[in-house]
mmCIF file of C-alpha atoms and ligand atoms in Angstrom:
data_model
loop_
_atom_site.group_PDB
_atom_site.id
_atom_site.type_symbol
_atom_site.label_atom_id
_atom_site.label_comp_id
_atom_site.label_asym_id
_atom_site.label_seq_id
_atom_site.Cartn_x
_atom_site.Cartn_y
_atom_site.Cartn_z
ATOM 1 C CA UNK A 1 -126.260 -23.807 20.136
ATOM 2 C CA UNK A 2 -127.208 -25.125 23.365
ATOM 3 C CA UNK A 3 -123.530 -25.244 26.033
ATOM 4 C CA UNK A 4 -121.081 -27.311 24.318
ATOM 5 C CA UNK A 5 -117.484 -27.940 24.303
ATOM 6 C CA UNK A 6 -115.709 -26.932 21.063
ATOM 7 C CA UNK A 7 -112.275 -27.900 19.557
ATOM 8 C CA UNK A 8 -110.676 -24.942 17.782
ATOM 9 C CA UNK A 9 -107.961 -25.626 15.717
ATOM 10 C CA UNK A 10 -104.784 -23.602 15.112
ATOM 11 C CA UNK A 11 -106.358 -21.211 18.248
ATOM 12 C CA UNK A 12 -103.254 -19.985 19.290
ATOM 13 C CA UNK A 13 -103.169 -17.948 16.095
ATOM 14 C CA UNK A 14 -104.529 -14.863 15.379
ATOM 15 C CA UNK A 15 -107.689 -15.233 14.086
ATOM 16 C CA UNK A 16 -108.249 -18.677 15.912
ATOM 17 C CA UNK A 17 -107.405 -17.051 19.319
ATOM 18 C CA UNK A 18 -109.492 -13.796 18.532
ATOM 19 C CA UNK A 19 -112.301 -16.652 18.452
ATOM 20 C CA UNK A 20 -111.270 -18.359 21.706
ATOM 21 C CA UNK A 21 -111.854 -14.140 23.252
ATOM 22 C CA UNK A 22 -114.708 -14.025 21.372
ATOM 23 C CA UNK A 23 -116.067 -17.741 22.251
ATOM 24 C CA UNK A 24 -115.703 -16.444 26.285
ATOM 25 C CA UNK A 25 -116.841 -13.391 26.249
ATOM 26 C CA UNK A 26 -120.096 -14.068 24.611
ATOM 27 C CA UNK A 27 -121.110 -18.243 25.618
ATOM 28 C CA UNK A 28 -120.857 -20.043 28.208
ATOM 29 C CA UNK A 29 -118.751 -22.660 26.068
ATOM 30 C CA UNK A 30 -116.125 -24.426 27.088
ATOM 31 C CA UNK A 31 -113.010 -24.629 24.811
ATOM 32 C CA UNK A 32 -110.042 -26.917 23.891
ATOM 33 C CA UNK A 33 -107.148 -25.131 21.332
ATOM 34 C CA UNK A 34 -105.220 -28.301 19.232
ATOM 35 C CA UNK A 35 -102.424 -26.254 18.250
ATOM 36 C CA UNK A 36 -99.184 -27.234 16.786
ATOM 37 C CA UNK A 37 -97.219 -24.159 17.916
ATOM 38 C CA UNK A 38 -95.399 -23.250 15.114
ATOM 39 C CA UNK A 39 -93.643 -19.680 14.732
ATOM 40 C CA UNK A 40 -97.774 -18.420 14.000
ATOM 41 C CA UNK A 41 -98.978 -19.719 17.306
ATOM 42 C CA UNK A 42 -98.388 -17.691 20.534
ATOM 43 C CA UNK A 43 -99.710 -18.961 23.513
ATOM 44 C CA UNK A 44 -99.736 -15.612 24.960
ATOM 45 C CA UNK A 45 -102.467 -15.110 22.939
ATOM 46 C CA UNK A 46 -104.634 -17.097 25.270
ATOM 47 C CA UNK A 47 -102.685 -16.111 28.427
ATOM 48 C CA UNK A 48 -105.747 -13.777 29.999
ATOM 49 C CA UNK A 49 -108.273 -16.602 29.155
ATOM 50 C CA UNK A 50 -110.295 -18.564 31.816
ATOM 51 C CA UNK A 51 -108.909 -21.795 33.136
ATOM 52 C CA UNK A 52 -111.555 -23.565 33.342
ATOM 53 C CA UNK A 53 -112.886 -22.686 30.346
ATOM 54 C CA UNK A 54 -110.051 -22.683 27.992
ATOM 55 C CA UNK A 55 -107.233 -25.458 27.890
ATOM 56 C CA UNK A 56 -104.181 -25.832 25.034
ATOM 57 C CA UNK A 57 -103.474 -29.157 24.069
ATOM 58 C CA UNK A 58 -100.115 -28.821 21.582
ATOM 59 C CA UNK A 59 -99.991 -31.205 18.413
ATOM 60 C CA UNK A 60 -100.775 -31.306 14.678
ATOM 61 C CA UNK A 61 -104.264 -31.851 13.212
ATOM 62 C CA UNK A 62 -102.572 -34.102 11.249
ATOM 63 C CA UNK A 63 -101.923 -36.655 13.664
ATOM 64 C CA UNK A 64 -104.807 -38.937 13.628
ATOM 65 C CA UNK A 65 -104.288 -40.745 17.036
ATOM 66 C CA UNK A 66 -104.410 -37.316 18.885
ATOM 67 C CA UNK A 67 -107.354 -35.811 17.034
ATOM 68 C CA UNK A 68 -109.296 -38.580 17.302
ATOM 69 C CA UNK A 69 -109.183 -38.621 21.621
ATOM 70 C CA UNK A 70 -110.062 -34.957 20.930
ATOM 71 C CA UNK A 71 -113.363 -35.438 18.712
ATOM 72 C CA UNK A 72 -114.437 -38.318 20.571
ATOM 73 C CA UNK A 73 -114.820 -35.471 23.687
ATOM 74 C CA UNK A 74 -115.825 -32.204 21.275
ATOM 75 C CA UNK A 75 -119.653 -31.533 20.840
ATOM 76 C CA UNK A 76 -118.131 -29.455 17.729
ATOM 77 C CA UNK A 77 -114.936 -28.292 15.999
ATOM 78 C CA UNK A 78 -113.681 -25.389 14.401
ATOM 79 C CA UNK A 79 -111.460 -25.090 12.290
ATOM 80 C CA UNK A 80 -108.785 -22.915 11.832
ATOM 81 C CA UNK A 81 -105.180 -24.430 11.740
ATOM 82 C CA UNK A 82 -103.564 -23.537 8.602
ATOM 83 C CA UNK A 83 -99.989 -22.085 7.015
ATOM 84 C CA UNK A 84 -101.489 -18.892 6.464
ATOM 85 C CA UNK A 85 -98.644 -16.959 4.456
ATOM 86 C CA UNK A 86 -98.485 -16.434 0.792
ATOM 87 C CA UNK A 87 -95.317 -15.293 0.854
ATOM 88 C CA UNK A 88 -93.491 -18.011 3.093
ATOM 89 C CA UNK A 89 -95.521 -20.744 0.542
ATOM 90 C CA UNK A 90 -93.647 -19.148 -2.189
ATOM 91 C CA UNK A 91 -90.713 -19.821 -0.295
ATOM 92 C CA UNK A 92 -91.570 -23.253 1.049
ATOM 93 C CA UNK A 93 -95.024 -24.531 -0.263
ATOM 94 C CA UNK A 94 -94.480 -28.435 1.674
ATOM 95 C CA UNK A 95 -95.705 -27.503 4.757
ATOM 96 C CA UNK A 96 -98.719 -26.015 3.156
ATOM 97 C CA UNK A 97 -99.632 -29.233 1.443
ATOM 98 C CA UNK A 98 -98.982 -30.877 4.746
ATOM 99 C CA UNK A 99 -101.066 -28.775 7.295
ATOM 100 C CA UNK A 100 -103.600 -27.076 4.989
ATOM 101 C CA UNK A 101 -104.244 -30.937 2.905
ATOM 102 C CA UNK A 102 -103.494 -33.479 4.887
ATOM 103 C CA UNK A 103 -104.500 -31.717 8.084
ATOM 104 C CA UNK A 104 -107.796 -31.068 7.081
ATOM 105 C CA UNK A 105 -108.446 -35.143 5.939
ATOM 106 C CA UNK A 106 -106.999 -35.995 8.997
ATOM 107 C CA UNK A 107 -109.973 -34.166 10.864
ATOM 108 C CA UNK A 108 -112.515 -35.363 8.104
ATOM 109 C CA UNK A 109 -111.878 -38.593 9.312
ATOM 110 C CA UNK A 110 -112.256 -38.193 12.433
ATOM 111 C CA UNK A 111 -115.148 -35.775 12.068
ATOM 112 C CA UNK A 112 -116.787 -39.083 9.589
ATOM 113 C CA UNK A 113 -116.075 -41.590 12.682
ATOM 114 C CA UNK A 114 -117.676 -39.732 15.628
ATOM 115 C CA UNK A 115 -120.313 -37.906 13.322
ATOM 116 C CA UNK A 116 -118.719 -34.661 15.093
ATOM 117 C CA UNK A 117 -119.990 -31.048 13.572
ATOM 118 C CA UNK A 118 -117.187 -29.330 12.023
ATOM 119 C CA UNK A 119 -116.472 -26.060 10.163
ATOM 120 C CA UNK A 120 -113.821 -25.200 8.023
ATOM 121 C CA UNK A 121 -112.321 -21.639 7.695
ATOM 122 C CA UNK A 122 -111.581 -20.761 4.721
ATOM 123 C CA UNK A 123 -110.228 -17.711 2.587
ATOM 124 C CA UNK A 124 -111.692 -15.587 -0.218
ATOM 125 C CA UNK A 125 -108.034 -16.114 -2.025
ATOM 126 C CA UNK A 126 -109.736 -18.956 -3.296
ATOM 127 C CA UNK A 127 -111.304 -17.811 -5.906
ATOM 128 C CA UNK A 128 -108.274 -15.957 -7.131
ATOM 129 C CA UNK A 129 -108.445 -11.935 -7.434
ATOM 130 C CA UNK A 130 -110.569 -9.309 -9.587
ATOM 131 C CA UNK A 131 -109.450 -6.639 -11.585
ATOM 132 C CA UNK A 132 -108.767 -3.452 -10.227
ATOM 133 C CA UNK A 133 -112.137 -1.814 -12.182
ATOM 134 C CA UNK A 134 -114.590 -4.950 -11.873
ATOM 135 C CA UNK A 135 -117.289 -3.907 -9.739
ATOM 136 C CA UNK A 136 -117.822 -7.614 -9.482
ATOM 137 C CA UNK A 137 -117.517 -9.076 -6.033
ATOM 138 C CA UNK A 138 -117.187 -12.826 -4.951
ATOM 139 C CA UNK A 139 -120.198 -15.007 -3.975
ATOM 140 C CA UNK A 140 -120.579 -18.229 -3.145
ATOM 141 C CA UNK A 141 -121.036 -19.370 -6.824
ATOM 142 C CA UNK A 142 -117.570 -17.626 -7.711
ATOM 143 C CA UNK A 143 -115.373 -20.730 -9.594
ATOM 144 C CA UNK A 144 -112.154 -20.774 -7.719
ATOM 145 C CA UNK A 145 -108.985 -20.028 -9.010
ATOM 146 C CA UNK A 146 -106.274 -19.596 -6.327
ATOM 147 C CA UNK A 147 -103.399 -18.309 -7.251
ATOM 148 C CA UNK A 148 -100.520 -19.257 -4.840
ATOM 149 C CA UNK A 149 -99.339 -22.130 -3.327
ATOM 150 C CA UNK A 150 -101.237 -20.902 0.014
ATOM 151 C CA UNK A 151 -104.558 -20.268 -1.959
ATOM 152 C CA UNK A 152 -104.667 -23.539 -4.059
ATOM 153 C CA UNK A 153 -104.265 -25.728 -0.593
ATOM 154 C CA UNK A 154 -106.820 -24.047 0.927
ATOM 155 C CA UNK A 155 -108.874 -24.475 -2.078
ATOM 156 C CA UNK A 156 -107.654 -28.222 -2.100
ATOM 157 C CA UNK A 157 -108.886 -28.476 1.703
ATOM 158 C CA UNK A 158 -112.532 -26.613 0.761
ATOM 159 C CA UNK A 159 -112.771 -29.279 -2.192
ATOM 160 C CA UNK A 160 -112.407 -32.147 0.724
ATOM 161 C CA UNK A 161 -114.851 -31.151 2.867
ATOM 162 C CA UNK A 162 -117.246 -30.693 -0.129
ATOM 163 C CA UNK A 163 -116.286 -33.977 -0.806
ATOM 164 C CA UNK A 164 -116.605 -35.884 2.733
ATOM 165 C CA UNK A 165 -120.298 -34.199 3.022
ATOM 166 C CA UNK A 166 -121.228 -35.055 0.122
ATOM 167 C CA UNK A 167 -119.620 -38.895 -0.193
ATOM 168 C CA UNK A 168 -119.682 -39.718 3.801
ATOM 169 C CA UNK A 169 -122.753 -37.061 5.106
ATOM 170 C CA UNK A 170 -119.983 -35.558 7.554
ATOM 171 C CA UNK A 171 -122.115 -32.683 9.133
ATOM 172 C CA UNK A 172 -119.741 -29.332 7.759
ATOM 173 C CA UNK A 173 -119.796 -26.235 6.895
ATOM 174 C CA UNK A 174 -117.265 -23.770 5.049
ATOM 175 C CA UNK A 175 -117.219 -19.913 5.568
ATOM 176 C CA UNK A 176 -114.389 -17.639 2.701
ATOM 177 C CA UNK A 177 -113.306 -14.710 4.726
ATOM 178 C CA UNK A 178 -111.539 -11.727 3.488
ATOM 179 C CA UNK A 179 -108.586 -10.128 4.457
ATOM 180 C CA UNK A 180 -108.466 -9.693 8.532
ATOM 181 C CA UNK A 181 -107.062 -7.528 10.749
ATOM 182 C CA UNK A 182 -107.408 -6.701 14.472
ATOM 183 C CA UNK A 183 -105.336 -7.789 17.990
ATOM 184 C CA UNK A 184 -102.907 -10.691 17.381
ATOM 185 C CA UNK A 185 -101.921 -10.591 14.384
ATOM 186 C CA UNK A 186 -98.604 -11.736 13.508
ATOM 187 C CA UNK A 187 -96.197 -8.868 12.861
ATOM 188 C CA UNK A 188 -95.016 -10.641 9.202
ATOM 189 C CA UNK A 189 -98.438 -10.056 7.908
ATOM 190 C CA UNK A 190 -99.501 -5.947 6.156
ATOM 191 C CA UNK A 191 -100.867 -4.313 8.892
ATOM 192 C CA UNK A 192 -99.328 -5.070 12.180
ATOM 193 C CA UNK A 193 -95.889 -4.899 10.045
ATOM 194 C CA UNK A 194 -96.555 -1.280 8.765
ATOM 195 C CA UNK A 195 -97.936 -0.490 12.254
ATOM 196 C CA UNK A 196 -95.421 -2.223 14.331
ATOM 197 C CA UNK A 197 -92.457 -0.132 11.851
ATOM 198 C CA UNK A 198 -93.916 2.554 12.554
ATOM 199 C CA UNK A 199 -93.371 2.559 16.701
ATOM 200 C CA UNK A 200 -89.723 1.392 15.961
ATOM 201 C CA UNK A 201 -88.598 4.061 13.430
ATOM 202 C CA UNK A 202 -88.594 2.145 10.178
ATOM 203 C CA UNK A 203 -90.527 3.321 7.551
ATOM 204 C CA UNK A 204 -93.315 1.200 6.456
ATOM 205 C CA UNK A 205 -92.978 -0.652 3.416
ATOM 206 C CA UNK A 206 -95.729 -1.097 0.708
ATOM 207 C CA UNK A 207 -95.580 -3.967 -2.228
ATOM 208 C CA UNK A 208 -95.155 -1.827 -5.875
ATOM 209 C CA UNK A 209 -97.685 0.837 -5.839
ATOM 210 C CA UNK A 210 -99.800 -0.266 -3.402
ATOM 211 C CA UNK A 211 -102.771 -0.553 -5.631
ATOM 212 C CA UNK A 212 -104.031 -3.527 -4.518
ATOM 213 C CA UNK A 213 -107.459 -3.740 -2.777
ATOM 214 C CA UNK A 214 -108.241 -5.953 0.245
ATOM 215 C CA UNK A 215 -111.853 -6.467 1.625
ATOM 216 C CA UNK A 216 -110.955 -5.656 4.815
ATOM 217 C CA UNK A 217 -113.026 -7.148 8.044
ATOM 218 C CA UNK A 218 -112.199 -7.308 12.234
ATOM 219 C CA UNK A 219 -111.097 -10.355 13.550
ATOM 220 C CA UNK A 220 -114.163 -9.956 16.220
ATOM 221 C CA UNK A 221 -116.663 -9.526 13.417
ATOM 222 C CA UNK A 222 -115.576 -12.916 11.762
ATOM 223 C CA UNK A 223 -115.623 -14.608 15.202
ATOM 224 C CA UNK A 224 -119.491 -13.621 15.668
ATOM 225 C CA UNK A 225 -119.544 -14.788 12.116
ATOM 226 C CA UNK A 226 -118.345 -17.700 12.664
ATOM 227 C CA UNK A 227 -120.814 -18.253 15.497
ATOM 228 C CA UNK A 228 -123.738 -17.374 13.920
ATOM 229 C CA UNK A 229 -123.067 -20.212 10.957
ATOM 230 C CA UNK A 230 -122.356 -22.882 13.715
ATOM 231 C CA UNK A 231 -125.452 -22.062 14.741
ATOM 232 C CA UNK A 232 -127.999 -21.607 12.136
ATOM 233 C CA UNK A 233 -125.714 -22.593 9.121
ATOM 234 C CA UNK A 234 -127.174 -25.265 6.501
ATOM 235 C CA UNK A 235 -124.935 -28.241 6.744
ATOM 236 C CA UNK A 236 -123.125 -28.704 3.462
ATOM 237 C CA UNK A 237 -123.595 -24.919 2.755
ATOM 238 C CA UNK A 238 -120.809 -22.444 1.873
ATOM 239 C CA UNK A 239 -120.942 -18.714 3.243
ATOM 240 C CA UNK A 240 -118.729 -15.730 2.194
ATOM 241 C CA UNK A 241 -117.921 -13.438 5.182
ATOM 242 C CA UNK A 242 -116.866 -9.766 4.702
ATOM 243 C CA UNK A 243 -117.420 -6.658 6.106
ATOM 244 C CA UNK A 244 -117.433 -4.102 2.739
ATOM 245 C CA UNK A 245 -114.347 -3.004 4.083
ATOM 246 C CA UNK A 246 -112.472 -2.529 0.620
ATOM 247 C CA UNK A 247 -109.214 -0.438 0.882
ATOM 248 C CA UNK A 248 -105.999 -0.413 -1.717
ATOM 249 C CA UNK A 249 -102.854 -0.979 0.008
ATOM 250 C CA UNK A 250 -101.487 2.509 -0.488
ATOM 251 C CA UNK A 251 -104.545 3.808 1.571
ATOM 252 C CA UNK A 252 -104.063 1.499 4.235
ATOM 253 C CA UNK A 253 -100.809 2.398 4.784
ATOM 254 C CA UNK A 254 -101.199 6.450 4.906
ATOM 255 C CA UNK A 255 -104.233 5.732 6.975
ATOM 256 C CA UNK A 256 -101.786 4.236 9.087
ATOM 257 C CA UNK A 257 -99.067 6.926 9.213
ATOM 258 C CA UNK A 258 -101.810 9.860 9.564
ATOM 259 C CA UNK A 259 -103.546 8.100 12.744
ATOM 260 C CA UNK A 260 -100.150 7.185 14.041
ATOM 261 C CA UNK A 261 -98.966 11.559 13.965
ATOM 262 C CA UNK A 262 -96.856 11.163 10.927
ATOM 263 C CA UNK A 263 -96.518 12.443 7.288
ATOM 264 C CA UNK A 264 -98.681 10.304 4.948
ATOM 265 C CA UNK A 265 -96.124 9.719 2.767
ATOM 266 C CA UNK A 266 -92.992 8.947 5.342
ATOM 267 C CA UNK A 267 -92.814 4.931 3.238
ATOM 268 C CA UNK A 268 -91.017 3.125 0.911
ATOM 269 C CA UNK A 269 -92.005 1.385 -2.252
ATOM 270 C CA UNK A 270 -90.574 -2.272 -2.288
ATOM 271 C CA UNK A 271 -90.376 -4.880 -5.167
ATOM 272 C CA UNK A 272 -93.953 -6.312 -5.759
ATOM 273 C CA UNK A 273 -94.773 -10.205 -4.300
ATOM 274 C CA UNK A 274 -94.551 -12.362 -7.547
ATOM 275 C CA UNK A 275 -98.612 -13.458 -8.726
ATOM 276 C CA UNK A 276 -99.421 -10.208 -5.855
ATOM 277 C CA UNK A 277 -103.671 -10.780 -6.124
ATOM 278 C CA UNK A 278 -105.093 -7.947 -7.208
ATOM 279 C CA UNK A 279 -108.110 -7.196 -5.650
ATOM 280 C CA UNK A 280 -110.647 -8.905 -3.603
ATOM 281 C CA UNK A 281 -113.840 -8.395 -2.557
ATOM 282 C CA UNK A 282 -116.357 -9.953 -0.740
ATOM 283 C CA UNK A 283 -120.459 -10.267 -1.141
ATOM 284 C CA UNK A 284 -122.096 -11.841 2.336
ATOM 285 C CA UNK A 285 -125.651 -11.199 1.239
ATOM 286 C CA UNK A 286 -125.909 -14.702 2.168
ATOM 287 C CA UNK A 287 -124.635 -15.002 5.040
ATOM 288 C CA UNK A 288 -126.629 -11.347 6.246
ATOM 289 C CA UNK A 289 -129.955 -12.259 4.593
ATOM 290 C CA UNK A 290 -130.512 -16.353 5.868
ATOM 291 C CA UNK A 291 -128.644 -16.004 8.846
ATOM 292 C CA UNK A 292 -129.235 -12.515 10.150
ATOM 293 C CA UNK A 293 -125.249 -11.372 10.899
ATOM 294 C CA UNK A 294 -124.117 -8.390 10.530
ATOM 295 C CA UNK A 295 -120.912 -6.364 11.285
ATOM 296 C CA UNK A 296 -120.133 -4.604 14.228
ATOM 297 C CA UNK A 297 -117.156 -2.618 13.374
ATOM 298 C CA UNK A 298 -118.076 -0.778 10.486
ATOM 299 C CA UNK A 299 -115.583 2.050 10.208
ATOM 300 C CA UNK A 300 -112.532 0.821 9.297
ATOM 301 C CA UNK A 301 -110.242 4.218 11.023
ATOM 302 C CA UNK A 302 -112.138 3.302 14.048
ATOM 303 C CA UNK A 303 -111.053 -0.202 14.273
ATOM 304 C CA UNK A 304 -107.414 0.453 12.480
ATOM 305 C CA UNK A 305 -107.123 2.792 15.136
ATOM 306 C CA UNK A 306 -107.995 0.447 18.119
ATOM 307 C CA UNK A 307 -105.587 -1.943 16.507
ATOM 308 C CA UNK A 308 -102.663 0.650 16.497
ATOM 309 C CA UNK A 309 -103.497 1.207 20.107
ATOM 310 C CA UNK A 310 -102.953 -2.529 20.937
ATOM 311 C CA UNK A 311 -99.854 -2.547 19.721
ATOM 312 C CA UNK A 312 -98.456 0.092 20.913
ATOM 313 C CA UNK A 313 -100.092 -1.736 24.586
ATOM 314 C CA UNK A 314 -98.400 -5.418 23.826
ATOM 315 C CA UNK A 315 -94.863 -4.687 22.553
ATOM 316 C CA UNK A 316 -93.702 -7.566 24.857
ATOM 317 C CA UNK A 317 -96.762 -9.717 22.776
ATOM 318 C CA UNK A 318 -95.042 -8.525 18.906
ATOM 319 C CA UNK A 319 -91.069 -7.626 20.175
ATOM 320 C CA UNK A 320 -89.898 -11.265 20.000
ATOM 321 C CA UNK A 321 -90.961 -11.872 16.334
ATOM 322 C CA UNK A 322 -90.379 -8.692 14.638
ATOM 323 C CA UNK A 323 -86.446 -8.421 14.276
ATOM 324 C CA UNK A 324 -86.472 -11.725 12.408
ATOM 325 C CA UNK A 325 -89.295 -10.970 10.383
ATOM 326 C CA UNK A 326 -87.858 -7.781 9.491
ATOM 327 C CA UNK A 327 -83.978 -9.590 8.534
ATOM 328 C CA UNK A 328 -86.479 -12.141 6.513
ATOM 329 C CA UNK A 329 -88.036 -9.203 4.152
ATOM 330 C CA UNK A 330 -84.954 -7.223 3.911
ATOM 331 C CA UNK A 331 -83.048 -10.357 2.492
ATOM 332 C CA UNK A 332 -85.999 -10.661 0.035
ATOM 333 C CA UNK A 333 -85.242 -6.965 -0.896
ATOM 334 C CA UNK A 334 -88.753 -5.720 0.602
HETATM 335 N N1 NAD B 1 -105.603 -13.863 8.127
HETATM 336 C C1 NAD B 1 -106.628 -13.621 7.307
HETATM 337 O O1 NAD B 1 -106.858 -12.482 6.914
HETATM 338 C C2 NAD B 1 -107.546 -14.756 6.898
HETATM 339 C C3 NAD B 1 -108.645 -14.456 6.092
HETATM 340 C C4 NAD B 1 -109.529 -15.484 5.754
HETATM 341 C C5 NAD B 1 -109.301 -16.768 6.217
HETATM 342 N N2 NAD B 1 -108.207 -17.031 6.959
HETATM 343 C C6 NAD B 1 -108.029 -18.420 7.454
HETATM 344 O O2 NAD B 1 -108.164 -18.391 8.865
HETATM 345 C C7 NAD B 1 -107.356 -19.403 9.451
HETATM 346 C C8 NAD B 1 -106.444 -18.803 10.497
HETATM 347 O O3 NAD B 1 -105.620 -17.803 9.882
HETATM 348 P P1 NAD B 1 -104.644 -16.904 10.760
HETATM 349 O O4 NAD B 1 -104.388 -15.662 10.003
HETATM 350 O O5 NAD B 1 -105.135 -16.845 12.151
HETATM 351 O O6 NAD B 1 -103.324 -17.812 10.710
HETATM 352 P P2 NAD B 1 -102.103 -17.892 11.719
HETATM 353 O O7 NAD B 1 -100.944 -18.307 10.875
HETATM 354 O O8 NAD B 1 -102.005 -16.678 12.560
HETATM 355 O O9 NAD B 1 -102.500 -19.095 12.704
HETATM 356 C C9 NAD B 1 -102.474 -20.435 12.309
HETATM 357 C C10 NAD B 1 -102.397 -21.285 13.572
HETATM 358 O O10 NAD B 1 -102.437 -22.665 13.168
HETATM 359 C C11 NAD B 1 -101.425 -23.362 13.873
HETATM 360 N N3 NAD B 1 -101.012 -24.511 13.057
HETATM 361 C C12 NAD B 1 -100.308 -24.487 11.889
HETATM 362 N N4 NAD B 1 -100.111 -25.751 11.447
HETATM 363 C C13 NAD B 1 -100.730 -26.581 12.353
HETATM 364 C C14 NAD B 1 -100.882 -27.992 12.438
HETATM 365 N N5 NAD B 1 -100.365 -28.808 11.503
HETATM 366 N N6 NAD B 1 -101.569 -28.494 13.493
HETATM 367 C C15 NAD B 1 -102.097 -27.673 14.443
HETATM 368 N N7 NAD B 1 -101.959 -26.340 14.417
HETATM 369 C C16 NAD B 1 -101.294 -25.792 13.370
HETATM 370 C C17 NAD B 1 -100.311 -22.350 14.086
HETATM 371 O O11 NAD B 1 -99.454 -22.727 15.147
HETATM 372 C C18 NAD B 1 -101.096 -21.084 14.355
HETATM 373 O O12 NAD B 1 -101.385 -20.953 15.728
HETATM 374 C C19 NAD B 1 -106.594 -20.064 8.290
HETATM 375 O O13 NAD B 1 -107.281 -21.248 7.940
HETATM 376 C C20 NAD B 1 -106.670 -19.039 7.167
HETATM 377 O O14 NAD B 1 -106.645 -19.663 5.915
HETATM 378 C C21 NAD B 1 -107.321 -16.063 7.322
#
């Protein structure tokens, strides 16, 4: 893509704001975050970032009036805004429905009105989970069956944008992502929870017996993902991105203890997350073999341990969430 100005939505998240690094670092784009700031965005995320190359503009993606000012000045958008957390949309699902459905026609419009390039983030929880000794993985002709009130919305919003390419010939595309992890990442979610535990004392805490797989991919490698289909992608096309990074939860979190000097089995089994996915996994020969990506962080230690190092360097980033988070588990007994 020749210099342009993107709109990234919900890029004061985690994965969102690993972009707007990524976006800097390797283009000489210029950037606009839309971000509505709730507890999941941080702007110290994008504190470090470039003046004049990055600039936050707070508000909801479902406010027409306000995204339309912002299309009408984007060469193309990304987007990532979302309520990301299965376990707060078994708790609440309305804001889900809000954000992750009407959020997304909100920007489908405006995408339809100023013929604006968009793509959609999207998760591989959309086409439910595998069992445990299916060598199957997901591709792009996987049915979907989400499982949660998080998955089905996002599967809702990957059904619209099918839908507004193929009824209005809005220029979109859609990449499924597995499970991420990396910088950023909000202490509620596996990883930076186990890890963060960890450097205050607690013992981690794993869901049942941790048997669960996750595909699991750095935040960096979906941003250059994400690059790579905004530039060559097929407009209209889908593209699983993943990394072959498949661990089971139980492994993750030993991997964690042993790289962080203690006893692999210093943790605590707590009561399983009702409809908990089994296992995911991800096939990107698509996405490898058309478009040429490929991952640059292929040993997961190596970039688990780089992660554990970050947050051991940006308590001050993680401190303010994590007492909440953890009163918020232990009233859900986990
Ligand atoms: N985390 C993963 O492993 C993963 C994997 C695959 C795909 N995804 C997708 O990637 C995207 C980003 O996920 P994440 O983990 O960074 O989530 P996150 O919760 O860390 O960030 C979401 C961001 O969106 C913002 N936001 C929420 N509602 C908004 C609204 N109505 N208007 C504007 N901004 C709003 C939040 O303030 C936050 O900054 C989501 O679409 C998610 O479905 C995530």
């Amino acid at each position: 893509m020749t210099l342009a100005h993107l709109l990234v939505t919900g890029g004061a998240g985690f994965i969102g704001s690993n972009f707007v690094h990524h976006v800097v670092a390797h283009t000489d784009h210029t950037v606009t975050v839309l971000d509505k700031m709730t507890y999941a965005g941080n702007q110290a995320s994008l504190a470090d970032l470039p003046e004049n190359r990055v600039d936050l503009v707070v508000g909801d993606i479902a406010d027409a009036e306000l995204v339309d000012g912002l299309f009408a000045k984007a060469d193309a958008v990304v987007h990532y805004a979302a309520e990301s957390h299965n376990d707060n949309s078994l708790h609440d699902p309305r804001p889900f429905l809000d954000t992750n459905i009407i959020g997304t026609y909100t920007l489908l419009e405006a995408a339809r009105r100023h013929d604006t390039r968009l793509h959609h983030i999207s998760t591989d929880e959309v086409y439910g989970d595998l069992e445990l000794d299916d060598p199957a993985r997901f591709t792009e002709d996987t049915p979907y069956n989400p499982s949660s009130p998080y998955s089905s919305t996002k599967a809702g919003s990957d059904l619209l944008v099918r839908a507004w390419v193929r009824s209005f010939g809005v220029r979109a595309t859609i990449s499924n992502c597995s499970n991420n992890y990396g910088p950023y990442q909000h202490v509620e979610k596996f990883i930076p929870r186990q890890i963060t535990n960890v450097i205050r004392g607690i013992r981690p805490k794993l869901y049942g017996t941790g048997e669960n797989v996750r595909d699991w991919i750095h935040a960096d490698d979906h941003s250059s993902a994400v690059l790579t289909i905004l530039d060559k992608g097929r407009m209209g096309e889908t593209y699983l991105i993943g990394a072959d990074g498949e661990k089971d939860n139980k492994t993750v979190v030993e991997l964690i203890l042993e790289l962080m000097g203690e006893p692999r089995d210093a943790y605590d089994h707590v009561t399983d997350r009702a409809g908990h996915d089994l296992r995911y996994a991800i096939d990107s020969t698509k996405l490898r073999t058309e478009l040429g990506w490929t991952p640059s962080y292929r040993d997961f230690e190596a970039g688990l341990a780089a992660t554990i190092d970050w947050y051991r360097e940006n308590e001050s980033w993680w401190a303010p969430a994590k007492d909440g988070v953890e009163a918020f588990y232990a009233s859900k007994g986990q």
